[in-house]
C-alpha positions as CSV (number, residue, x, y, z in Angstrom):
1,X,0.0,0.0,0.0
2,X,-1.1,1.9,-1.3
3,X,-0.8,0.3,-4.7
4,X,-3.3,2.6,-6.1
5,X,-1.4,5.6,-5.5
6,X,2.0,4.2,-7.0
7,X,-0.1,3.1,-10.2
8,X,-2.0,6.3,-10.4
9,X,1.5,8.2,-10.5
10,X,3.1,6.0,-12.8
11,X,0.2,6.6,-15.4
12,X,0.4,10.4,-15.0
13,X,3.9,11.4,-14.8
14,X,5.2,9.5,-18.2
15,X,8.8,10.4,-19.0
16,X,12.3,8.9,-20.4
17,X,13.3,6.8,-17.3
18,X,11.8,7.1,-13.9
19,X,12.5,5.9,-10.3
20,X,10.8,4.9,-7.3
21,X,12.0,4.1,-3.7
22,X,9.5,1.8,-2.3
23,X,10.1,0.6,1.5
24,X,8.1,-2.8,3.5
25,X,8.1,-2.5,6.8
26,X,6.4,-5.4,9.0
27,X,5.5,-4.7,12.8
28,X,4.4,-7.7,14.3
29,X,2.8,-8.3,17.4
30,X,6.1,-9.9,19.6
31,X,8.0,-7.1,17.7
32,X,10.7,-9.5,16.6
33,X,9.4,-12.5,14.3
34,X,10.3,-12.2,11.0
35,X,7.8,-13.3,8.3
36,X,7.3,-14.2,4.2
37,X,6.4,-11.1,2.4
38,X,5.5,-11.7,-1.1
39,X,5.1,-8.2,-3.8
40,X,2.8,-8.8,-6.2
41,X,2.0,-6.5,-9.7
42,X,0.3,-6.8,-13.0
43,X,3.1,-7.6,-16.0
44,X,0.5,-6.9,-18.5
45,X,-0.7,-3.7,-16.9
46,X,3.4,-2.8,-17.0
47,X,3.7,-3.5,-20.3
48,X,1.0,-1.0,-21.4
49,X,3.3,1.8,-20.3
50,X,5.8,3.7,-22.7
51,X,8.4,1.9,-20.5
52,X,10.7,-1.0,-22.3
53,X,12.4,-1.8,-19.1
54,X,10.9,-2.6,-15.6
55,X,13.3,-3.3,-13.0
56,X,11.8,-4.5,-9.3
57,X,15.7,-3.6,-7.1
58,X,17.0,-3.7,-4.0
59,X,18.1,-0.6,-2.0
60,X,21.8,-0.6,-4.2
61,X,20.0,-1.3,-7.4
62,X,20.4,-4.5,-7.8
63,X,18.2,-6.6,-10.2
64,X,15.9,-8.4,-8.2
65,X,12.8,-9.3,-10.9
66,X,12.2,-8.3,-14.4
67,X,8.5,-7.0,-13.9
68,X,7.5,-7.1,-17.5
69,X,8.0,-11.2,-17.3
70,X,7.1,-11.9,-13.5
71,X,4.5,-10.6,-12.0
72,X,5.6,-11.4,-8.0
73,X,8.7,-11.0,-5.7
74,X,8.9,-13.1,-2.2
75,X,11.7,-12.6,0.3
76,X,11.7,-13.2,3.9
77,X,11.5,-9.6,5.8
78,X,12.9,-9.0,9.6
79,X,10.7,-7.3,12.2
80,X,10.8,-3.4,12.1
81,X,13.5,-2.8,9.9
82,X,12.5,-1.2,6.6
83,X,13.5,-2.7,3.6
84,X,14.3,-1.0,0.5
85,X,13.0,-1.3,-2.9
86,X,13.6,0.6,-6.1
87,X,11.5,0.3,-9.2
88,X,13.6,1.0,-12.1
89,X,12.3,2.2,-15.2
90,X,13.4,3.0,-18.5
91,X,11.6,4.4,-21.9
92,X,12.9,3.6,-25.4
93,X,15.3,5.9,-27.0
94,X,15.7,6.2,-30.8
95,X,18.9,4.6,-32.4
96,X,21.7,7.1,-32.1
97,X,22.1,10.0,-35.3
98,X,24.0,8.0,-37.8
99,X,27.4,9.5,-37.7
100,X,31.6,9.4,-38.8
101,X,30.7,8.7,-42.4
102,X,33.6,7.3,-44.7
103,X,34.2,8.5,-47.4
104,X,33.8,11.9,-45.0
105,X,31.2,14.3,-45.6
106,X,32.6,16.7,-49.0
107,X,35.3,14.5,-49.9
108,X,36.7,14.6,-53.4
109,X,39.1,12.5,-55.3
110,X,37.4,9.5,-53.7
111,X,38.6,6.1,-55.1
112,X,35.8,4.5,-57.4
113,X,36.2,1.2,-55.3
114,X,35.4,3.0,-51.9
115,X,33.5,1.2,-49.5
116,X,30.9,3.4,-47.6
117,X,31.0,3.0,-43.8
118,X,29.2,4.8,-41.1
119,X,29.3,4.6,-36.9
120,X,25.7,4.0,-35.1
121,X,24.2,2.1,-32.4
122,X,21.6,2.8,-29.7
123,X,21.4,4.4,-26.4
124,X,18.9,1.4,-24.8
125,X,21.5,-1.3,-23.7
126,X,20.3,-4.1,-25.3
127,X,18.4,-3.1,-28.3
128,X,19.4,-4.0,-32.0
129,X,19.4,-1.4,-35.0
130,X,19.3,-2.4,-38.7
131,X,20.2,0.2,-41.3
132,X,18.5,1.4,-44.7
133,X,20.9,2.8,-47.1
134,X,20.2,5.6,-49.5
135,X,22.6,6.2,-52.5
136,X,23.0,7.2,-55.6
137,X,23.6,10.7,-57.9
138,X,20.4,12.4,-56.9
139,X,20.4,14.7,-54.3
140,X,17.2,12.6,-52.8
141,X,19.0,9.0,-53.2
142,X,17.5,5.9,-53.7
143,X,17.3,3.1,-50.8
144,X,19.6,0.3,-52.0
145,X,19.8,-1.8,-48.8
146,X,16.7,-2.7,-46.1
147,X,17.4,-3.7,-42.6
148,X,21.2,-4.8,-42.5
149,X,22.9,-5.3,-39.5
150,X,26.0,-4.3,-41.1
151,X,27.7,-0.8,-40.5
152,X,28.5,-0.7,-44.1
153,X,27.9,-1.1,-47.4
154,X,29.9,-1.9,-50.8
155,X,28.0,0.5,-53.8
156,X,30.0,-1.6,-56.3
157,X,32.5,0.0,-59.1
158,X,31.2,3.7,-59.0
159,X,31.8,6.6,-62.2
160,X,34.8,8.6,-61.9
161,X,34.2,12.4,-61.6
162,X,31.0,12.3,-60.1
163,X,29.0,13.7,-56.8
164,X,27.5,10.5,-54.9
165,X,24.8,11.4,-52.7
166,X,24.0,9.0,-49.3
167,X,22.0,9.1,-45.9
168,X,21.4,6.1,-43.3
169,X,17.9,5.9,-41.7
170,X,18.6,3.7,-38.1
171,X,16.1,1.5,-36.8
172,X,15.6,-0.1,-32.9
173,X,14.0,-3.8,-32.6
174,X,10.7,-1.3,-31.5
175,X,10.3,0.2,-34.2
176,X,12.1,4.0,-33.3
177,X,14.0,5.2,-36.2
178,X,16.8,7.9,-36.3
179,X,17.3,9.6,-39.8
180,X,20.7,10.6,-40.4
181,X,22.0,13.8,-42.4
182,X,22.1,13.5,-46.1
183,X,26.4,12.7,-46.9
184,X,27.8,13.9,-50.5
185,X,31.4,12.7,-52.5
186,X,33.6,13.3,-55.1
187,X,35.0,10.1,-57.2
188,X,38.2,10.9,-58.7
189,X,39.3,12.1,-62.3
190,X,39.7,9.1,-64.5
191,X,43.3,8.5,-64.8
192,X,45.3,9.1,-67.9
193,X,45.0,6.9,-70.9
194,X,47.7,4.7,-71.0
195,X,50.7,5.5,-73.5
196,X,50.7,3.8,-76.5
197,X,52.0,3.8,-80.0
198,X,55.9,3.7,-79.2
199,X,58.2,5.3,-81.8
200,X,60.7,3.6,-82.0
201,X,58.3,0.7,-81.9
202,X,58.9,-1.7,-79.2
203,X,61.5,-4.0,-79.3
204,X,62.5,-2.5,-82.9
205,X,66.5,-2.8,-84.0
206,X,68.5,-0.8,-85.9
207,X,67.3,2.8,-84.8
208,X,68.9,5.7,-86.1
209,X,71.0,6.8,-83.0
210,X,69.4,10.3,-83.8
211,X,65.9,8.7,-83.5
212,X,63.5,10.7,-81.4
213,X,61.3,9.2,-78.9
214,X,57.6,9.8,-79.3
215,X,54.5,8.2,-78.0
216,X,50.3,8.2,-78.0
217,X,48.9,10.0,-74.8
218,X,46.1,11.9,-73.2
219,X,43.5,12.3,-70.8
220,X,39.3,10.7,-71.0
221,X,38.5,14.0,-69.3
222,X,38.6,17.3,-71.2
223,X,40.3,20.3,-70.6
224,X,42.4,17.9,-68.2
């Protein structure tokens, strides 16, 4: 006792996490026999709340029951001396902001091989996130990857020279998701063709010891 008030003020004061300090104290009539207490509380009432994590704990915090999956606590309680109880709650957080991309935000002369890479996770011990990747050239990206566990993902041989576009939208095991900030690249200039055309040719004999050496060149890219 009283249950009613406890309940009444869980219902009413909803929040992120929330603690109670709940104290038995038994009086009997010799004013020293000990006796069998037994707590007792609705799991399905608990798991109504916005809470994901119920904790019945002693004075220190120490687990005692999971009160989403038992619904009753016994332990043996002295005469007169109060004993402690907290009631341990926590809410579900989102995942955290995706974060630390790789290739970094505004990078340029990125190889076309790159692998994309990204740091994440979630504030709720416990919890699991899976990742939706959006990439491509548009500055609204496609989603090329649902619900990996991975923290990165390989786009595949990319076009030299162009601006890649990318975001990571994180998702908790309950549903919370965490959008992260749309991520833009550079791939690299495509290299040089590769000299060809040797004069003289290769491997020719009797060159004019005056010869001059001259070769096919140039770049894929123009003006480069």
């Amino acid at each position: 006792a009283p249950y009613n008030m406890l309940w009444m003020d869980y219902r009413h004061y909803p929040g992120v996490s929330k603690t109670w300090n709940v104290f038995v104290q038994w009086f009997p009539s010799d004013y020293s026999s000990p006796t069998t207490v037994t707590l007792n509380w609705s799991s399905s009432k608990i798991n109504t709340t916005e809470y994901i994590s119920v904790l019945l704990c002693n004075g220190t915090g120490a687990t005692l029951r999971n009160m989403l999956t038992h619904n009753s606590y016994t332990f043996t309680c002295p005469a007169l001396v109060p004993q402690l109880f907290k009631i341990i709650c926590q809410a579900n957080l989102p995942p955290n902001l995706p974060n630390t991309p790789s290739p970094t935000n505004g990078s340029t002369g990125v190889n076309v091989t790159t692998l994309l890479s990204w740091a994440g996770g979630d504030p709720n011990s416990g919890d699991t996130v899976t990742y939706d990747v959006y990439f491509g050239t548009s500055t609204t990206p496609p989603k090329v990857s649902s619900n990996q566990s991975s923290l990165s993902y390989n786009p595949g041989t990319l076009a030299y020279n162009t601006v890649y576009h990318w975001k990571i939208v994180a998702w908790d095991n309950h549903g919370a998701k965490t959008t992260g900030p749309l991520w833009l690249f550079t791939t690299k200039d495509r290299p040089p063709y590769v000299p060809s055309s040797p004069s003289p040719a290769n491997g020719a004999t009797n060159v004019n010891i005056n010869a001059d050496l001259s070769w096919t060149g140039g770049d894929p890219d123009s003006g480069d």
